[in-house]
Short mmCIF file of C-alpha atoms in Angstrom, two decimals:
data_model
loop_
_atom_site.label_atom_id
_atom_site.label_comp_id
_atom_site.label_asym_id
_atom_site.label_seq_id
_atom_site.Cartn_x
_atom_site.Cartn_y
_atom_site.Cartn_z
CA MET A 1 4.78 -138.35 87.44
CA PHE A 2 3.44 -134.87 88.10
CA ASP A 3 6.04 -133.28 85.83
CA GLU A 4 5.14 -135.67 83.05
CA SER A 5 1.54 -134.80 83.27
CA VAL A 6 2.33 -131.16 83.11
CA ASN A 7 4.53 -131.65 80.10
CA ASN A 8 1.83 -133.55 78.33
CA MET A 9 -0.64 -130.76 78.94
CA LEU A 10 1.77 -128.08 77.72
CA SER A 11 2.78 -130.04 74.69
CA GLY A 12 -0.81 -130.82 73.81
CA GLY A 13 0.02 -134.45 73.47
CA SER A 14 -2.49 -136.95 72.35
CA ARG A 15 -2.64 -138.37 75.75
CA ALA A 16 -4.11 -135.11 77.21
CA THR A 17 -7.79 -135.11 78.23
CA THR A 18 -9.97 -133.27 75.61
CA GLY A 19 -13.10 -131.17 76.91
CA PRO A 20 -16.06 -129.52 75.06
CA LYS A 21 -15.25 -126.47 72.82
CA MET A 22 -16.31 -122.95 74.35
CA GLU A 23 -17.93 -120.15 72.11
CA LEU A 24 -17.27 -116.41 72.89
CA PRO A 25 -20.39 -113.98 73.27
CA PRO A 26 -21.09 -111.76 70.27
CA VAL A 27 -19.69 -108.20 70.13
CA VAL A 28 -22.50 -105.56 70.26
CA ASP A 29 -21.89 -101.88 69.43
CA GLY A 30 -23.71 -99.10 71.29
CA ARG A 31 -26.93 -98.07 69.62
CA VAL A 32 -29.75 -95.50 69.90
CA ASP A 33 -33.50 -95.47 69.67
CA ILE A 34 -35.18 -92.21 68.56
CA THR A 35 -38.86 -91.46 68.93
CA TYR A 36 -40.66 -88.27 67.92
CA ASP A 37 -44.13 -86.91 67.26
CA SER A 38 -45.29 -86.31 63.73
CA SER A 39 -45.95 -82.63 64.37
CA GLY A 40 -42.26 -82.15 65.02
CA MET A 41 -42.57 -80.71 68.49
CA LEU A 42 -40.08 -82.96 70.30
CA ALA A 43 -37.84 -86.01 69.97
CA ASN A 44 -36.65 -88.45 72.63
CA LEU A 45 -33.39 -90.43 72.57
CA ILE A 46 -32.56 -93.69 74.32
CA LEU A 47 -28.91 -94.79 74.48
CA TYR A 48 -28.01 -98.46 74.68
CA PRO A 49 -24.52 -99.40 75.87
CA PRO A 50 -22.01 -101.44 73.82
CA ARG A 51 -21.46 -105.06 74.90
CA ASN A 52 -18.58 -107.52 74.74
CA GLY A 53 -16.10 -104.96 73.55
CA GLY A 54 -18.40 -103.25 71.06
CA ARG A 55 -17.87 -99.66 69.96
CA PRO A 56 -19.55 -96.94 72.09
CA THR A 57 -22.04 -94.51 70.56
CA SER A 58 -20.55 -91.19 69.39
CA MET A 59 -21.88 -87.70 68.91
CA GLU A 60 -21.40 -88.01 65.17
CA PHE A 61 -23.34 -91.28 65.07
CA ILE A 62 -26.28 -89.75 66.99
CA ALA A 63 -26.31 -86.69 64.69
CA GLY A 64 -26.46 -89.00 61.70
CA GLU A 65 -29.34 -90.97 63.18
CA LEU A 66 -31.28 -87.79 63.94
CA ALA A 67 -30.68 -86.48 60.44
CA ALA A 68 -31.82 -89.78 58.95
CA LYS A 69 -35.19 -89.22 60.61
CA GLY A 70 -35.32 -85.62 59.38
CA ILE A 71 -34.57 -84.06 62.78
CA VAL A 72 -32.27 -81.18 61.89
CA ALA A 73 -33.30 -78.27 64.14
CA CYS A 74 -33.75 -77.42 67.80
CA ILE A 75 -31.33 -80.22 68.83
CA ASP A 76 -29.97 -80.00 72.37
CA GLU A 77 -26.34 -80.98 71.88
CA PHE A 78 -25.52 -80.31 75.51
CA GLU A 79 -28.15 -82.83 76.63
CA ILE A 80 -26.81 -85.45 74.22
CA ARG A 81 -23.22 -84.89 75.33
CA ASP A 82 -24.30 -85.16 78.96
CA MET A 83 -25.92 -88.53 78.19
CA LEU A 84 -22.72 -89.72 76.56
CA ASP A 85 -20.40 -88.42 79.24
CA ASN A 86 -22.48 -89.82 82.10
CA SER A 87 -23.49 -93.06 80.38
CA VAL A 88 -27.21 -92.40 80.69
CA TYR A 89 -28.46 -95.66 79.18
CA GLU A 90 -31.88 -97.08 78.55
CA THR A 91 -33.55 -93.88 79.75
CA PRO A 92 -35.55 -91.68 77.36
CA VAL A 93 -34.26 -88.12 77.28
CA CYS A 94 -35.69 -85.25 75.21
CA VAL A 95 -32.91 -84.10 72.90
CA ALA A 96 -34.87 -81.93 70.47
CA ARG A 97 -37.69 -79.55 71.31
CA ALA A 98 -39.46 -77.21 68.91
CA ILE A 99 -39.31 -73.46 69.44
CA PRO A 100 -43.00 -72.57 69.80
CA ALA A 101 -44.51 -69.65 67.95
CA GLN A 102 -45.08 -66.48 69.95
CA HIS A 103 -48.73 -65.73 69.34
CA GLY A 104 -49.72 -62.11 68.79
CA THR A 105 -51.30 -60.08 71.58
CA ASN A 106 -54.83 -58.78 71.22
CA GLY A 107 -55.41 -55.09 70.68
CA TYR A 108 -56.86 -53.09 73.56
CA VAL A 109 -58.04 -49.60 74.51
CA ASP A 110 -55.69 -47.65 76.77
CA PHE A 111 -57.74 -44.95 78.51
CA LYS A 112 -55.90 -41.77 79.49
CA PHE A 113 -58.34 -40.79 82.24
CA GLU A 114 -59.34 -42.38 85.53
CA LYS A 115 -62.54 -44.37 85.26
CA LYS A 116 -63.41 -43.63 88.87
CA ARG A 117 -62.64 -40.13 90.08
CA VAL A 118 -61.14 -39.97 93.55
CA ILE A 119 -62.11 -36.64 95.11
CA GLN A 120 -59.33 -35.03 97.09
CA PRO A 121 -59.38 -31.50 98.56
CA LYS A 122 -56.52 -29.28 97.42
CA ALA A 123 -53.89 -28.00 99.81
CA ASP A 124 -52.12 -24.66 99.42
CA GLU A 125 -48.41 -24.00 99.92
CA SER A 126 -48.84 -23.76 103.67
CA GLY A 127 -50.62 -27.11 103.78
CA ALA A 128 -54.07 -25.70 104.51
CA VAL A 129 -56.79 -27.79 102.87
CA ASN A 130 -59.54 -26.07 100.87
CA PHE A 131 -62.59 -28.34 100.93
CA ARG A 132 -64.30 -26.19 98.29
CA GLU A 133 -61.62 -26.97 95.69
CA LEU A 134 -62.35 -30.64 94.99
CA ASP A 135 -61.57 -30.66 91.26
CA THR A 136 -64.58 -32.86 90.54
CA ILE A 137 -64.97 -31.61 86.97
CA VAL A 138 -62.42 -33.14 84.59
CA LYS A 139 -62.15 -30.71 81.68
CA ILE A 140 -61.21 -31.75 78.16
CA ARG A 141 -60.64 -29.75 74.99
CA LYS A 142 -61.76 -30.63 71.47
CA GLY A 143 -59.20 -32.91 69.82
CA GLU A 144 -57.66 -34.03 73.12
CA VAL A 145 -56.91 -37.75 73.35
CA ILE A 146 -59.31 -39.78 75.49
CA ALA A 147 -57.79 -43.19 74.77
CA GLU A 148 -55.22 -44.89 72.57
CA ILE A 149 -56.39 -47.85 70.49
CA VAL A 150 -53.42 -50.19 70.76
CA PRO A 151 -53.26 -52.44 67.66
CA PRO A 152 -52.78 -56.24 67.89
CA THR A 153 -49.39 -57.78 67.18
CA GLU A 154 -48.70 -60.40 64.50
CA GLY A 155 -46.57 -62.60 66.76
CA GLU A 156 -43.30 -64.38 65.92
CA GLU A 157 -42.75 -67.63 63.99
CA GLY A 158 -41.58 -70.73 65.77
CA LEU A 159 -39.46 -73.63 64.43
CA ASN A 160 -40.12 -77.37 64.70
CA ILE A 161 -37.49 -80.10 64.93
CA PHE A 162 -37.72 -80.73 61.17
CA GLY A 163 -36.62 -77.14 60.50
CA GLU A 164 -40.10 -76.06 59.42
CA PRO A 165 -41.57 -72.70 60.54
CA ILE A 166 -44.50 -72.73 62.98
CA PRO A 167 -46.86 -69.88 62.04
CA PRO A 168 -48.04 -67.65 64.91
CA GLN A 169 -51.67 -66.80 65.61
CA PRO A 170 -52.12 -63.03 65.18
CA GLY A 171 -53.87 -61.04 67.90
CA LYS A 172 -57.41 -59.79 67.48
CA PRO A 173 -58.05 -56.07 67.00
CA ALA A 174 -59.71 -54.08 69.80
CA LYS A 175 -63.40 -53.25 69.50
CA PRO A 176 -63.61 -49.81 71.11
CA THR A 177 -66.91 -48.34 72.23
CA ILE A 178 -67.24 -44.71 71.19
CA GLY A 179 -68.94 -42.51 73.76
CA LYS A 180 -70.93 -39.31 73.42
CA ASN A 181 -69.14 -36.43 71.69
CA SER A 182 -66.07 -38.54 70.93
CA VAL A 183 -64.68 -39.83 67.62
CA ILE A 184 -61.89 -42.03 66.32
CA SER A 185 -58.98 -40.14 64.80
CA ALA A 186 -58.34 -40.35 61.06
CA ASP A 187 -55.46 -42.79 61.52
CA GLY A 188 -57.61 -45.05 63.71
CA ARG A 189 -55.18 -44.93 66.60
CA TYR A 190 -56.96 -42.67 69.07
CA ILE A 191 -60.34 -41.81 70.53
CA ILE A 192 -60.53 -38.03 70.77
CA ALA A 193 -62.98 -35.45 72.10
CA ALA A 194 -65.28 -34.00 69.44
CA CYS A 195 -65.99 -30.84 71.47
CA ASP A 196 -64.90 -28.91 74.54
CA GLY A 197 -66.46 -30.30 77.69
CA HIS A 198 -65.89 -32.48 80.72
CA ILE A 199 -65.32 -36.20 80.65
CA MET A 200 -67.25 -38.90 82.51
CA TYR A 201 -66.93 -42.69 82.36
CA GLY A 202 -70.05 -44.51 81.22
CA VAL A 203 -70.50 -48.15 80.17
CA GLY A 204 -67.24 -49.26 78.57
CA CYS A 205 -66.36 -45.79 77.34
CA PHE A 206 -65.90 -42.15 78.27
CA ASN A 207 -68.51 -39.54 77.36
CA VAL A 208 -67.73 -35.89 76.73
CA GLU A 209 -70.47 -33.67 78.12
CA ASP A 210 -70.58 -30.10 76.86
CA THR A 211 -72.70 -29.13 79.88
CA VAL A 212 -71.92 -29.70 83.56
CA THR A 213 -75.15 -30.76 85.27
CA ILE A 214 -75.23 -30.91 89.06
CA ARG A 215 -78.35 -32.84 90.07
CA SER A 216 -78.16 -31.76 93.69
CA ASP A 217 -77.12 -28.69 95.64
CA LEU A 218 -73.70 -27.27 94.86
CA ASP A 219 -72.08 -27.85 98.22
CA ILE A 220 -69.07 -29.51 99.84
CA SER A 221 -69.83 -32.78 98.04
CA VAL A 222 -69.29 -31.06 94.66
CA GLY A 223 -67.00 -28.11 95.31
CA ASN A 224 -66.34 -25.05 93.20
CA ILE A 225 -66.80 -25.32 89.44
CA ASP A 226 -64.41 -23.88 86.85
CA PHE A 227 -65.53 -24.89 83.37
CA PHE A 228 -65.61 -23.62 79.78
CA GLY A 229 -69.09 -24.90 78.90
CA ASP A 230 -72.61 -24.41 80.20
CA VAL A 231 -73.31 -25.19 83.88
CA VAL A 232 -76.70 -26.32 85.22
CA VAL A 233 -77.42 -26.77 88.94
CA LYS A 234 -80.69 -28.52 89.74
CA GLY A 235 -80.58 -27.43 93.38
CA ASN A 236 -79.13 -24.46 95.28
CA VAL A 237 -75.65 -22.98 95.34
CA MET A 238 -74.73 -23.04 99.00
CA GLU A 239 -72.80 -20.41 100.92
CA GLY A 240 -69.20 -19.74 99.98
CA PHE A 241 -69.03 -21.64 96.67
CA SER A 242 -68.33 -20.36 93.17
CA ILE A 243 -69.10 -21.15 89.56
CA LYS A 244 -66.91 -19.83 86.77
CA THR A 245 -67.60 -20.65 83.14
CA ALA A 246 -66.95 -19.30 79.66
CA LYS A 247 -70.59 -19.89 78.71
CA SER A 248 -73.90 -19.73 80.60
CA ILE A 249 -75.08 -20.65 84.10
CA LYS A 250 -78.54 -21.88 85.05
CA ILE A 251 -79.49 -22.37 88.71
CA GLU A 252 -82.90 -23.87 89.37
CA GLY A 253 -82.73 -23.06 93.08
CA SER A 254 -81.25 -20.07 94.91
CA VAL A 255 -77.72 -18.75 95.36
CA PHE A 256 -76.54 -18.02 98.90
CA SER A 257 -73.48 -15.80 99.48
CA SER A 258 -71.68 -17.23 96.47
CA THR A 259 -69.99 -16.01 93.29
CA LEU A 260 -71.14 -16.62 89.72
CA THR A 261 -68.94 -15.64 86.76
CA ALA A 262 -70.11 -16.40 83.22
CA GLY A 263 -69.13 -15.61 79.65
CA GLY A 264 -72.82 -15.91 78.68
CA ASN A 265 -76.13 -15.51 80.48
CA VAL A 266 -76.95 -16.22 84.13
CA VAL A 267 -80.41 -17.54 85.02
CA VAL A 268 -81.42 -18.14 88.66
CA GLY A 269 -84.86 -19.64 89.24
CA GLY A 270 -84.87 -18.75 92.92
CA GLY A 271 -83.09 -15.81 94.45
CA LEU A 272 -79.69 -14.17 94.60
CA ILE A 273 -79.02 -13.61 98.29
CA GLY A 274 -75.83 -11.86 99.37
CA SER A 275 -74.12 -13.06 96.20
CA THR A 276 -71.96 -11.65 93.42
CA VAL A 277 -72.69 -12.11 89.71
CA GLU A 278 -70.59 -10.99 86.77
CA CYS A 279 -71.39 -12.01 83.21
CA GLU A 280 -70.99 -11.07 79.57
CA GLY A 281 -74.67 -11.64 78.82
CA ASN A 282 -78.01 -11.12 80.59
CA VAL A 283 -78.90 -11.84 84.22
CA THR A 284 -82.35 -13.15 85.15
CA ALA A 285 -83.29 -14.02 88.73
CA GLY A 286 -86.44 -14.65 90.72
CA PHE A 287 -85.42 -12.03 93.27
CA CYS A 288 -82.23 -10.25 94.31
CA GLN A 289 -81.35 -9.27 97.85
CA SER A 290 -78.14 -7.59 99.02
CA SER A 291 -76.29 -8.79 95.93
CA LYS A 292 -73.80 -7.28 93.49
CA ILE A 293 -74.50 -7.72 89.78
CA LYS A 294 -72.48 -6.62 86.78
CA ALA A 295 -73.69 -7.57 83.31
CA LYS A 296 -72.90 -6.64 79.73
CA GLY A 297 -76.54 -7.25 78.80
CA ASN A 298 -79.88 -6.73 80.55
CA VAL A 299 -80.76 -7.50 84.17
CA GLU A 300 -84.21 -8.74 85.15
CA SER A 301 -85.81 -9.78 88.45
CA LYS A 302 -89.04 -9.43 90.39
CA GLU A 303 -87.26 -7.63 93.20
CA PHE A 304 -84.04 -5.69 93.71
CA ALA A 305 -83.64 -5.09 97.44
CA PHE A 306 -80.50 -3.26 98.58
CA CYS A 307 -78.53 -4.44 95.57
CA GLU A 308 -75.63 -2.91 93.69
CA VAL A 309 -76.26 -3.40 89.99
CA PHE A 310 -74.41 -2.25 86.90
CA CYS A 311 -75.55 -3.28 83.42
CA TYR A 312 -74.90 -2.07 79.92
CA GLY A 313 -78.45 -2.90 78.86
CA GLU A 314 -81.86 -2.37 80.46
CA LEU A 315 -82.89 -3.16 84.04
CA ASN A 316 -86.41 -4.44 84.62
CA ALA A 317 -88.15 -5.21 87.89
CA THR A 318 -90.72 -7.50 86.30
CA GLY A 319 -94.13 -8.64 87.34
CA LYS A 320 -97.07 -7.02 89.06
CA ASN A 321 -95.05 -6.44 92.22
CA GLY A 322 -91.71 -5.69 90.58
CA THR A 323 -89.76 -3.61 93.10
CA ILE A 324 -86.54 -1.63 93.32
CA VAL A 325 -85.83 -0.59 96.89
CA GLY A 326 -82.56 0.52 98.43
CA GLY A 327 -79.13 0.05 96.91
CA ASN A 328 -77.51 1.57 93.87
CA ILE A 329 -78.80 0.70 90.39
CA THR A 330 -76.90 1.75 87.25
CA ALA A 331 -78.10 0.92 83.74
CA MET A 332 -76.84 2.24 80.44
CA ARG A 333 -80.39 1.99 79.07
CA ASP A 334 -83.91 2.34 80.46
CA VAL A 335 -85.11 1.20 83.90
CA SER A 336 -88.64 -0.03 84.57
CA ALA A 337 -90.40 -1.29 87.69
CA ASN A 338 -93.80 -1.40 89.36
CA THR A 339 -92.48 0.23 92.56
CA ILE A 340 -89.34 2.31 93.08
CA GLY A 341 -88.41 3.17 96.68
CA SER A 342 -90.57 2.44 99.73
CA GLU A 343 -92.99 4.00 102.16
CA LYS A 344 -90.12 4.30 104.64
CA TYR A 345 -88.28 6.65 102.27
CA THR A 346 -85.50 4.11 101.83
CA GLN A 347 -82.60 5.70 99.99
CA THR A 348 -82.60 4.30 96.48
CA ILE A 349 -80.20 5.58 93.80
CA ILE A 350 -80.93 4.92 90.15
CA SER A 351 -78.44 6.05 87.50
CA ILE A 352 -79.31 5.76 83.83
CA GLY A 353 -76.81 6.27 81.06
CA ASP A 354 -73.42 7.78 81.60
CA CYS A 355 -72.40 10.40 79.10
CA SER A 356 -69.27 11.13 81.09
CA VAL A 357 -68.08 7.55 80.57
CA THR A 358 -68.98 7.64 76.89
CA PHE A 359 -67.31 11.01 76.38
CA ALA A 360 -64.20 9.75 78.20
CA ARG A 361 -64.06 6.68 75.97
CA LYS A 362 -64.48 8.89 72.91
CA ARG A 363 -61.73 11.28 74.05
CA LYS A 364 -59.39 8.37 74.72
CA ALA A 365 -60.11 6.88 71.28
CA GLU A 366 -59.50 10.25 69.61
CA SER A 367 -56.18 10.62 71.49
CA GLU A 368 -55.11 7.14 70.39
CA LEU A 369 -56.11 7.97 66.83
CA GLU A 370 -53.81 11.04 66.87
CA GLN A 371 -50.91 8.92 68.18
CA TYR A 372 -51.33 6.25 65.51
CA GLU A 373 -51.65 8.97 62.84
CA GLU A 374 -48.33 10.40 64.00
CA HIS A 375 -46.68 6.95 64.02
CA LEU A 376 -48.02 6.30 60.52
CA GLN A 377 -46.59 9.56 59.20
CA ASN A 378 -43.18 8.78 60.75
CA SER A 379 -43.16 5.33 59.17
CA MET A 380 -44.09 6.72 55.76
CA ARG A 381 -41.30 9.34 55.98
CA ASN A 382 -38.75 6.68 56.95
CA LEU A 383 -39.85 4.41 54.11
CA THR A 384 -39.55 7.28 51.61
CA TYR A 385 -36.05 8.01 52.90
CA LEU A 386 -34.99 4.35 52.58
CA LYS A 387 -36.37 4.10 49.04
CA ASP A 388 -34.34 7.18 48.03
CA LYS A 389 -31.28 5.71 49.74
CA LYS A 390 -31.72 2.44 47.85
CA ALA A 391 -31.77 4.32 44.56
CA GLN A 392 -28.60 6.21 45.52
CA GLN A 393 -26.84 2.96 46.45
CA GLY A 394 -27.50 1.29 43.13
CA GLY A 395 -30.62 -0.60 44.24
CA VAL A 396 -28.95 -2.23 47.28
CA LEU A 397 -29.57 -1.68 50.99
CA SER A 398 -27.31 -2.74 53.83
CA ASP A 399 -28.50 -5.44 56.25
CA GLU A 400 -29.38 -2.82 58.87
CA GLN A 401 -31.26 -0.71 56.32
CA GLN A 402 -33.23 -3.80 55.18
CA ARG A 403 -34.13 -4.56 58.81
CA VAL A 404 -35.38 -1.01 59.35
CA MET A 405 -37.39 -1.09 56.10
CA LYS A 406 -39.09 -4.33 57.12
CA LEU A 407 -39.89 -2.92 60.58
CA GLU A 408 -41.31 0.34 59.18
CA THR A 409 -43.43 -1.55 56.65
CA GLN A 410 -44.96 -3.60 59.50
CA ASN A 411 -45.54 -0.40 61.51
CA LYS A 412 -47.29 1.20 58.54
CA LEU A 413 -49.67 -1.76 58.17
CA PHE A 414 -50.38 -1.94 61.91
CA CYS A 415 -51.06 1.79 62.26
CA THR A 416 -53.38 1.73 59.25
CA LEU A 417 -55.45 -1.08 60.77
CA LYS A 418 -55.60 0.63 64.18
CA LYS A 419 -56.76 3.89 62.56
CA LYS A 420 -59.61 2.04 60.88
CA GLU A 421 -60.68 0.34 64.16
CA LEU A 422 -60.58 3.62 66.12
CA ASN A 423 -62.59 5.50 63.48
CA ILE A 424 -65.32 2.84 63.72
CA LEU A 425 -65.30 3.02 67.55
CA ILE A 426 -65.51 6.82 67.57
CA ALA A 427 -68.49 6.72 65.20
CA GLN A 428 -70.28 4.23 67.46
CA LEU A 429 -69.63 6.34 70.57
CA GLU A 430 -70.95 9.44 68.83
CA GLU A 431 -74.14 7.55 67.97
CA ASP A 432 -74.49 6.41 71.60
CA ILE A 433 -74.19 10.01 72.82
CA LYS A 434 -76.95 11.12 70.44
CA ASN A 435 -79.31 8.41 71.75
CA LYS A 436 -78.76 9.07 75.46
CA ASP A 437 -81.23 11.97 75.52
CA ASN A 438 -84.14 9.50 75.21
CA LEU A 439 -83.30 7.49 78.36
CA SER A 440 -85.95 7.18 81.09
CA ALA A 441 -87.22 5.33 84.16
CA ARG A 442 -90.81 4.12 84.34
CA CYS A 443 -92.82 2.88 87.33
CA SER A 444 -96.34 2.61 88.75
CA ARG A 445 -95.40 3.91 92.21
CA LEU A 446 -92.53 6.23 93.08
CA PHE A 447 -91.59 7.06 96.67
CA PRO A 448 -89.54 9.89 98.18
CA GLY A 449 -85.99 9.01 99.09
CA THR A 450 -85.23 8.00 95.53
CA ARG A 451 -82.51 9.81 93.58
CA PHE A 452 -82.32 9.65 89.79
CA CYS A 453 -79.22 10.43 87.75
CA ILE A 454 -79.63 10.51 83.98
CA ASN A 455 -76.53 11.53 82.09
CA PHE A 456 -75.34 14.75 83.81
CA LEU A 457 -78.60 15.59 85.56
CA THR A 458 -79.80 14.63 89.05
CA LEU A 459 -83.29 14.56 90.58
CA ASP A 460 -84.24 13.87 94.21
CA VAL A 461 -87.83 12.68 94.59
CA THR A 462 -89.55 14.50 97.47
CA GLN A 463 -93.11 13.31 97.10
CA MET A 464 -95.00 10.18 96.18
CA TYR A 465 -96.11 9.63 92.59
CA GLY A 466 -98.36 7.09 90.95
CA LYS A 467 -97.73 5.87 87.44
CA SER A 468 -94.96 8.09 86.15
CA LYS A 469 -91.88 8.50 84.00
CA VAL A 470 -88.58 10.17 84.86
CA ALA A 471 -86.95 11.69 81.80
CA MET A 472 -85.03 14.68 80.41
CA ILE A 473 -87.02 17.61 79.06
CA ASP A 474 -85.26 20.78 77.94
CA ASP A 475 -82.07 19.81 79.75
CA GLN A 476 -83.98 19.21 82.98
CA LEU A 477 -84.74 15.95 84.74
CA VAL A 478 -88.43 15.78 85.67
CA VAL A 479 -91.14 13.38 86.81
CA ILE A 480 -93.85 13.08 84.21
CA PRO A 481 -97.12 11.65 85.66
CA GLY A 482 -99.20 9.13 83.74
#
């Protein structure tokens, strides 16, 4: 019975029981969903799995879908392949991201000097620190670069997912502030100094000052000054410090045991006390005590007490009480004072003019003139010889002969110029010698103990005189009353 039933089922006989007909689920291929923003900055992809034996999504299919939406650039193929390999379904993943533009950088001013000066004493080779050498003055020459004006950059283009360029935003140019005595170079790239001076930071810029102004005493807080412009000190110059400049120095206070060196004038409102001054111009001081002064111009003060002075111009002890007492005074021109010497017969030496120096300079110039004359004659003889040789050799000189001719031609020109300079100098010295006979010293009171030297003559004062003049008369040095 069982076997019969089985046979009926296998044979599909009409006697078999018939059930309801079953329908298979539909086959669904894998698919994708792509979303993106209209500006083209990014695109997201969602994978959906295949169902009921459907075909899986492929790389080629996804590329086609992206292209259909216009997404052709900045596609992350590695991310897509990772989604496919790891079956990352129904999860949004960014598969295309724009390359952003690199915006330009703004221009700026690159200063080449420190805005805030850090004062540090200098140490010598042995390590000893000199607290007077603080290097507080930052010198700068005309044309030297203060700052570089760095231009802005244009930036670099980006690229969106549609393959369209993303324009960059260019940087903004710098707006430099131009300080005192500074200018922008012709090419607009640099801020440069318009004059020699020292540099100081102000408000947003550096200023170039052609004068160093110290608004206090020159002391350990300032240090020594070495500058090529004018120097002004509102206070005193304290003991042991120095000022060196190519131009002028003005001290409103006094100078104590210090050194002043100037290419121009030196003016001291107070006194020079135990100090040394050397300048190419004039020296003016309120009073001078135990100081050494050397000047190419005139020297003037109310008092010279035990000073050593040498000047190429006049020396004047000015004012109603102008005094020269003690020390050694030498002037190439006249000397004048109210009082010379003292009641205590203080030794005071005053020398006026110096024919011996002038004659020595004249003799030296004449000797140099003879030497250059001899050199010139030798060069001219050699040139004549070489010209004759050139004619004998068919108008051609050897390399060595050409070298010698060039050298002798230069020597001829140089010697000719030197002869002209020396002749002018000799004429000037001869004129100076002629004028030295008129030199004199004038005063209102003259005390014994004073020695005068004018040119080659010497006079020792042995008695007191009132208003008088010391001068040369008939080759003698005499005191002329009145």
